[in-house]
Amino acid sequence: MSVSCVIGLQWGDEAKGKLVDLLTDSHDIVVRYQGGSNAGHTVVTGGQTYKLSLIPSGILSPQVQCVVTGGVVLNPASILQEIDGLTARGIKVDSNLMLSDRAHVIFPWHIAEDAILDKSCSSGENIGTTMRGIGPCYRDKVARSFAVRLGDLYRDSFAGQIAHIAEAKNATVGVLADGKSFDPVEITREYQAYAERLRPFVGDTTAYLLDAVEANKRILLEGAQGALLDVDHGTFPFVTSSNSSGVGVSSGSGLPGRWITKVTGVVKAYSTRVGGGPFPTEQDNEVGQHIRDRGNEYGTVTRRPRRCGWFDAVAVRYTARLSGVDSLAVMLLDVLDEMPELKICTAYEIDGKRVTNFPSHVDDLRRAVPVYETVPGWRKDTTKVRTMADLPKPALNYLARLSELIGRPVDVVSVGPDREQTIFAQRKG
Ligand code: GDP
Ligand code: IMO
Ligand code: MG
């Protein structure tokens, strides 16, 4: 039995898509289980770049079954666009994709509300969401009264459900959004048309995955976002609205934790963050700009420039433990190729006290002054390196130090966006 998970350990965009694509061939099923079209996962293969948002990165391997579970919030227009885009590029998307009838559906009022809420964050600083309606949809799911699941779109009660919800949303979101009005008849018609097109994909993914795990299928669970964006354990309130750390795997997928056999934590060789919130090791200077330029650090979904900084081992040690990580994949190592020296944050100083546990409150994190260890850079091109032994010595030392600080071995090192540009390390111990 094998149920593996790929979890981002920073603030997202750790190159989970590339890793999932690489691991797909040794699995039967690839699963997206939380988040929504806030995610943008990039896979580069054979000179082609694919940007996946709701569809699992396993879709590029036609023999693999891809599953989107009920933990995901689903915008039907977005997923149809993704299906059409992939199909037009010759990628098979038919019976190899299954969508949960339990997935909650994103409506125009969620997107309108995302914009309103983000402007009026109680902390005074914007979360800087992706404006995809993710937070309001998850909020409606938990609040229950105005929630719609994908399976509801096929029921006779759907039109009545939308009439009831639109009335309430017109009186609340509509008023706040400068009198914007949501027409229930139009929305019902639009979503019924989406539902017709999506019908062949929709099913009970919980039952499917439970059967699969009992039949010893090899399952790969693809996390979205990163553990520091986890709604319960991340840098709240500057987080997303789902459990994006390892703790979210079971609730999102419907697979009990006892089945999970391996968790790979994905990190960049440095740190990035899109949107608001504290970022202790941020380098809002020429170092950050160099990383942004070399790493092409612009959001996959929103194209916003990503904030860049040094590797934060305090944060990643925390998220690796939280997520039950067995081993690490260190991605984008090549981005650091030209750096004369590198800094690793090994502790914080908060109000004069040295701290190695990640603070639970953002105000404390905001006051955290990183304690850095400075190590030599390698100033060599690593993009053509394919074995650990061929990596420059300072690069090996850097990886070894990250591994030591996080307390997990490094299994995979990535030195470029392409599938080929990957080093699988020999697992020690
Ligand atoms: P995800 O959301 O975690 O899947 O990551 P994104 O796709 O949003 O961002 C990762 C970016 O880094 C993408 O543009 C990838 O093509 C690119 N990438 C992945 N691995 C590497 C690497 O080792 N080196 C470089 N330079 N780029 C990489
Ligand atoms: P992938 O899967 C990076 C960030 C947003 C914002 C916060 C909340 O590609 O790693 P949301 O729209 O989710 O309510 O926004 O979370 N965010 C991401 N940052 N990568 C992502 O996904 C993200 N998904 C959400 O920028 O700060
Ligand atoms: Mg991304």
XYZ file of C-alpha atoms and ligand atoms in Angstrom:
485
model
C 0.000 0.000 0.000
C 1.295 3.464 -0.802
C -0.341 6.806 -0.117
C 2.152 9.636 -0.603
C 1.638 13.339 -0.059
C 3.408 16.357 -1.466
C 3.091 19.350 0.857
C 4.484 22.875 0.407
C 6.284 23.928 3.592
C 6.508 27.683 2.974
C 3.985 30.217 1.642
C 3.136 28.353 -1.570
C 4.741 28.131 -5.027
C 7.468 25.762 -3.820
C 7.258 23.909 -7.169
C 4.833 21.255 -5.940
C 3.522 20.913 -9.510
C 6.930 19.908 -10.842
C 7.444 17.352 -8.076
C 3.952 15.840 -8.443
C 4.479 15.484 -12.181
C 7.804 13.715 -11.535
C 6.261 11.303 -9.028
C 3.104 10.644 -11.059
C 4.506 7.747 -13.095
C 4.920 5.623 -9.970
C 1.288 6.183 -8.912
C -2.168 5.097 -10.099
C -4.142 8.068 -8.774
C -3.276 11.742 -8.189
C -5.563 13.767 -5.925
C -6.193 17.487 -5.280
C -7.928 17.748 -1.921
C -8.007 21.406 -0.747
C -7.874 24.959 -2.064
C -9.240 25.963 -5.421
C -8.244 28.103 -8.369
C -6.042 30.181 -6.066
C -3.424 27.510 -6.831
C -1.166 27.705 -9.866
C 1.040 24.645 -10.345
C 3.563 24.708 -13.173
C 4.852 21.666 -15.032
C 7.509 22.020 -17.727
C 8.098 19.061 -19.971
C 9.326 18.568 -23.530
C 9.660 22.329 -23.995
C 5.992 22.848 -23.052
C 4.776 24.725 -19.978
C 1.473 23.750 -18.349
C -0.138 25.847 -15.621
C -2.592 23.784 -13.615
C -4.982 25.264 -11.151
C -7.783 22.886 -10.102
C -6.814 19.821 -12.090
C -4.122 17.632 -10.467
C -0.644 17.903 -12.010
C -0.870 14.161 -12.732
C -3.151 14.926 -15.704
C -0.172 15.023 -18.074
C 0.227 11.255 -17.635
C -2.809 9.760 -19.421
C -2.686 6.391 -17.624
C -3.199 8.029 -14.230
C -6.606 8.717 -12.665
C -6.922 12.310 -11.432
C -9.332 13.115 -8.611
C -10.576 16.433 -7.206
C -12.163 15.782 -3.833
C -14.825 17.439 -1.718
C -12.214 19.432 0.212
C -11.735 21.632 -2.854
C -13.808 24.733 -3.641
C -14.618 24.561 -7.296
C -15.340 27.302 -9.802
C -17.083 25.442 -12.665
C -16.180 28.069 -15.269
C -12.494 27.877 -14.247
C -12.288 24.103 -14.401
C -14.056 23.997 -17.766
C -11.586 26.533 -19.082
C -8.758 24.372 -17.793
C -10.238 21.219 -19.331
C -10.690 22.993 -22.678
C -7.175 24.449 -22.565
C -5.571 21.067 -21.875
C -7.727 19.280 -24.460
C -6.768 21.848 -27.090
C -3.114 21.032 -26.370
C -3.703 17.321 -26.919
C -3.880 16.303 -23.252
C -6.429 13.591 -22.477
C -9.105 14.860 -20.056
C -12.130 12.554 -19.954
C -12.634 9.463 -17.836
C -9.202 10.081 -16.276
C -10.654 13.039 -14.322
C -13.150 12.691 -11.488
C -14.716 15.559 -9.515
C -16.388 15.154 -6.160
C -20.112 15.830 -5.907
C -19.252 17.121 -2.413
C -16.984 19.931 -3.666
C -18.385 23.350 -2.785
C -19.163 25.625 -5.689
C -17.899 29.190 -6.138
C -20.514 31.726 -7.282
C -20.199 35.369 -8.429
C -21.111 36.592 -4.927
C -18.048 34.846 -3.519
C -15.770 36.656 -5.929
C -17.478 40.014 -5.259
C -17.190 39.412 -1.529
C -13.507 38.472 -1.754
C -12.771 41.987 -3.021
C -14.871 43.657 -0.312
C -13.469 41.601 2.554
C -9.867 41.996 1.509
C -10.227 45.794 1.547
C -11.616 45.762 5.071
C -9.263 43.397 6.909
C -9.455 44.105 10.657
C -5.666 44.110 11.040
C -5.391 47.142 8.736
C -3.153 45.245 6.285
C -4.739 43.469 3.338
C -4.449 39.701 3.069
C -3.930 40.246 -0.640
C -6.014 37.257 -1.711
C -6.061 35.882 -5.231
C -9.639 37.246 -5.607
C -10.927 33.854 -6.682
C -13.696 33.762 -4.053
C -11.916 31.087 -2.027
C -12.415 32.518 1.481
C -16.110 33.444 1.059
C -16.901 30.018 -0.431
C -15.215 28.150 2.434
C -16.989 30.513 4.858
C -20.370 29.644 3.318
C -19.480 25.944 3.477
C -18.786 26.107 7.200
C -21.795 28.377 7.820
C -23.934 25.931 5.769
C -27.023 28.073 5.048
C -25.867 29.523 1.697
C -23.633 26.711 0.536
C -24.007 24.791 -2.724
C -22.161 21.573 -3.525
C -21.446 20.301 -7.009
C -23.983 17.502 -6.582
C -26.707 20.093 -5.830
C -26.467 21.426 -9.386
C -28.141 18.238 -10.655
C -31.117 18.325 -8.285
C -34.586 19.682 -8.946
C -34.178 21.886 -5.884
C -31.260 23.816 -7.450
C -33.256 26.761 -8.878
C -35.038 27.268 -5.544
C -31.746 27.029 -3.670
C -30.208 29.759 -5.855
C -33.306 31.977 -5.550
C -33.053 31.774 -1.756
C -29.300 32.442 -1.681
C -29.328 35.227 -4.296
C -31.962 37.114 -2.306
C -29.757 37.040 0.771
C -26.602 37.886 -1.188
C -28.294 40.823 -2.932
C -29.232 42.214 0.480
C -25.708 41.808 1.864
C -22.869 41.432 -0.651
C -24.854 43.303 -3.343
C -25.311 46.319 -1.067
C -21.660 46.357 -0.013
C -20.569 45.980 -3.642
C -22.142 49.283 -4.717
C -25.563 47.843 -5.459
C -24.344 44.900 -7.527
C -27.219 42.572 -8.230
C -27.159 38.787 -8.640
C -29.952 37.542 -10.910
C -31.018 34.082 -9.683
C -32.569 33.041 -12.994
C -29.510 33.961 -14.993
C -27.143 32.333 -12.480
C -29.241 29.146 -12.360
C -29.174 28.920 -16.147
C -25.437 29.604 -16.336
C -24.565 27.024 -13.660
C -26.914 24.393 -15.103
C -25.055 24.743 -18.385
C -21.733 24.223 -16.572
C -23.241 21.255 -14.753
C -24.256 19.594 -18.020
C -20.721 19.846 -19.354
C -19.222 18.606 -16.083
C -21.683 15.714 -15.652
C -19.368 12.971 -17.007
C -16.707 13.862 -14.443
C -18.837 14.077 -11.290
C -19.010 11.263 -8.743
C -18.448 10.151 -5.177
C -14.684 10.514 -4.838
C -14.713 9.539 -1.150
C -16.053 6.070 -1.942
C -13.714 5.845 -4.943
C -10.603 6.640 -2.873
C -11.588 4.359 0.007
C -12.044 1.501 -2.472
C -8.747 2.392 -4.142
C -6.752 2.401 -0.934
C -8.248 -0.933 0.108
C -7.334 -2.310 -3.332
C -3.706 -1.273 -2.750
C -3.708 1.391 -5.448
C -0.796 3.806 -5.315
C -2.181 7.224 -4.451
C -0.426 10.601 -4.600
C -2.004 13.540 -2.786
C -1.090 16.961 -4.193
C -1.225 19.756 -1.639
C -1.993 23.280 -2.762
C -0.651 26.491 -1.193
C 1.891 25.990 1.607
C 1.793 25.065 5.287
C 2.423 28.661 6.428
C -0.864 29.564 4.688
C -2.816 26.930 6.681
C -5.934 28.523 8.173
C -5.374 26.936 11.592
C -1.594 26.652 11.798
C -0.226 29.326 9.452
C 0.406 33.049 9.797
C -3.231 33.842 10.562
C -5.013 35.947 9.329
C -2.597 36.166 6.378
C -3.471 32.670 5.259
C -5.772 30.899 2.852
C -9.070 29.364 4.037
C -8.177 25.678 4.007
C -5.774 23.382 5.862
C -2.878 23.574 3.449
C -0.341 21.889 5.769
C -0.071 18.116 6.135
C -2.854 18.110 8.713
C -5.392 18.868 5.959
C -4.772 15.726 3.949
C -7.325 13.500 5.682
C -10.209 15.937 5.998
C -9.741 17.167 2.450
C -9.386 13.791 0.762
C -11.556 11.609 2.988
C -8.671 9.176 3.490
C -7.908 8.414 7.152
C -4.405 9.378 8.286
C -3.560 5.746 9.064
C -3.256 5.036 5.344
C -0.623 7.686 4.665
C 2.772 6.108 4.109
C 4.984 8.997 3.007
C 4.980 12.792 3.205
C 7.406 14.807 1.105
C 7.852 18.417 2.170
C 8.615 20.748 -0.727
C 10.697 23.872 -0.169
C 12.412 26.443 -2.285
C 16.110 26.920 -1.557
C 15.054 30.412 -0.370
C 11.675 31.922 0.612
C 8.892 33.703 -1.243
C 5.473 35.020 -0.336
C 2.669 36.573 -2.419
C 0.212 38.897 -0.716
C 0.311 40.511 2.735
C 1.532 39.375 6.129
C 4.810 39.152 8.024
C 7.833 37.615 6.334
C 10.823 37.822 8.688
C 13.548 36.943 6.164
C 12.198 39.158 3.357
C 14.868 40.966 1.371
C 13.198 44.034 -0.050
C 16.482 45.027 -1.702
C 18.871 43.956 -4.449
C 19.149 40.417 -3.006
C 15.361 39.967 -3.241
C 15.348 41.508 -6.715
C 18.116 39.157 -7.877
C 16.135 36.135 -6.639
C 12.952 37.477 -8.284
C 14.730 37.951 -11.619
C 16.575 34.607 -11.602
C 13.650 32.626 -10.230
C 11.030 34.445 -12.342
C 9.194 35.024 -9.083
C 5.883 36.380 -10.314
C 2.587 34.794 -9.218
C 1.328 31.981 -11.474
C -2.307 32.992 -10.898
C -2.175 36.774 -10.459
C 1.257 37.633 -11.938
C 1.988 39.718 -8.824
C 5.730 40.035 -8.057
C 6.498 37.581 -5.265
C 8.232 38.901 -2.182
C 11.613 37.144 -1.891
C 14.024 36.431 0.968
C 16.468 34.055 2.653
C 15.619 30.517 3.710
C 13.794 30.499 7.047
C 14.711 27.282 8.874
C 12.641 28.246 11.945
C 9.482 28.366 9.847
C 10.268 25.230 7.826
C 11.305 23.158 10.842
C 7.885 24.016 12.292
C 5.932 23.161 9.139
C 7.924 19.960 8.517
C 7.012 18.737 12.009
C 3.406 19.925 11.679
C 3.003 18.168 8.348
C 4.581 14.867 9.439
C 7.234 15.210 6.750
C 9.514 12.227 6.096
C 11.882 13.881 3.640
C 12.466 17.091 1.742
C 12.504 18.151 -1.886
C 14.626 21.301 -2.231
C 13.578 23.116 -5.387
C 14.981 26.071 -7.365
C 18.500 25.574 -6.022
C 19.886 26.980 -9.297
C 18.319 30.362 -8.558
C 21.072 30.861 -5.954
C 23.881 29.940 -8.377
C 25.315 33.466 -8.637
C 25.156 34.417 -4.962
C 28.580 35.048 -3.382
C 27.176 34.119 0.026
C 23.872 32.929 1.460
C 22.077 33.475 4.709
C 19.974 30.927 6.579
C 17.690 32.034 9.388
C 18.325 29.692 12.320
C 16.410 31.522 15.085
C 14.425 34.700 15.758
C 15.027 37.375 18.332
C 11.739 38.654 19.675
C 11.940 41.473 22.233
C 15.539 40.509 22.974
C 14.750 36.820 23.501
C 16.083 34.096 21.201
C 13.280 31.895 19.900
C 13.399 28.744 17.782
C 9.687 27.890 17.933
C 7.548 29.537 15.273
C 5.330 32.181 16.974
C 1.574 31.578 17.006
C 0.631 35.270 16.662
C 1.505 37.419 13.659
C 2.285 40.422 15.860
C 5.106 38.439 17.461
C 6.250 37.235 14.061
C 6.241 40.837 12.853
C 8.697 41.772 15.621
C 10.924 38.744 14.952
C 14.456 39.704 13.955
C 16.085 36.820 12.088
C 19.319 35.394 13.453
C 21.333 34.449 10.381
C 24.095 32.028 9.690
C 26.124 33.087 6.639
C 27.499 30.388 4.361
C 29.546 30.606 1.158
C 27.767 30.481 -2.196
C 29.019 28.268 -5.044
C 29.007 30.680 -7.995
C 28.709 27.827 -10.484
C 25.977 26.791 -12.894
C 24.049 23.867 -11.382
C 21.339 23.647 -14.055
C 23.058 20.768 -15.866
C 23.985 18.802 -12.747
C 22.142 15.455 -12.419
C 23.817 13.762 -9.436
C 24.485 14.872 -5.876
C 28.183 14.099 -6.344
C 28.409 16.639 -9.174
C 26.964 19.499 -7.156
C 29.548 22.081 -6.044
C 30.768 21.449 -2.490
C 29.262 24.688 -1.055
C 25.868 23.688 -2.539
C 26.099 20.272 -0.854
C 27.044 21.996 2.398
C 24.071 24.344 2.053
C 21.663 21.425 1.500
C 23.194 19.490 4.391
C 22.768 22.469 6.698
C 19.107 22.941 5.706
C 18.511 19.247 6.279
C 20.191 19.391 9.687
C 18.234 22.452 10.812
C 14.899 21.025 9.641
C 15.692 17.547 10.915
C 14.728 15.733 7.708
C 16.804 14.201 4.870
C 16.851 15.735 1.390
C 15.525 13.228 -1.176
C 15.138 15.453 -4.224
C 16.984 18.531 -5.473
C 15.696 20.584 -8.388
C 18.034 22.702 -10.516
C 15.660 24.017 -13.177
C 11.991 23.953 -14.190
C 12.253 21.029 -16.616
C 11.521 17.426 -15.606
C 15.093 16.562 -16.541
C 16.603 19.121 -14.194
C 16.172 16.969 -11.115
C 18.529 15.118 -8.781
C 17.231 12.164 -6.771
C 19.532 11.849 -3.765
C 20.363 8.538 -2.146
C 18.349 8.365 1.034
C 20.650 8.084 4.050
C 19.677 6.196 7.218
P 3.659 25.389 -7.150
O 2.492 26.275 -6.977
O 4.225 24.926 -5.845
O 3.425 24.234 -8.086
O 4.807 26.287 -7.820
P 4.631 27.320 -9.043
O 4.434 26.569 -10.288
O 3.615 28.370 -8.707
O 6.026 28.064 -9.010
C 7.216 27.381 -9.206
C 7.964 27.989 -10.423
O 9.292 27.569 -10.424
C 7.377 27.540 -11.741
O 7.505 28.600 -12.664
C 8.291 26.377 -12.140
O 8.346 26.168 -13.542
C 9.610 26.871 -11.625
N 10.553 25.837 -11.200
C 10.290 24.617 -10.647
N 11.440 24.018 -10.257
C 12.425 24.877 -10.574
C 13.848 24.852 -10.385
O 14.431 23.928 -9.832
N 14.555 25.933 -10.852
C 13.961 26.989 -11.440
N 14.739 27.990 -11.845
N 12.630 27.061 -11.609
C 11.885 26.036 -11.175
P -0.015 27.358 -4.905
O -0.820 26.092 -4.759
C 1.064 31.251 -3.211
C -2.027 33.333 -0.954
C -2.565 34.631 -1.547
C -2.910 35.376 -0.269
C -3.442 34.272 0.641
C -4.959 34.128 0.642
O 0.237 27.775 -6.295
O 1.225 27.268 -4.072
P -6.713 33.191 -1.103
O -7.031 33.633 -2.496
O -6.311 31.773 -0.976
O -7.810 33.565 -0.117
O -5.458 34.114 -0.679
O -2.884 33.065 0.159
N -2.105 32.158 -1.855
C -1.057 31.633 -2.461
N 0.231 32.029 -2.504
N 0.696 30.122 -3.847
C -0.579 29.693 -3.792
O -0.981 28.490 -4.291
C -1.534 30.466 -3.115
N -2.867 30.363 -2.902
C -3.201 31.391 -2.110
O -1.570 35.289 -2.293
O -1.757 35.897 0.324
Mg 1.867 28.211 -7.482
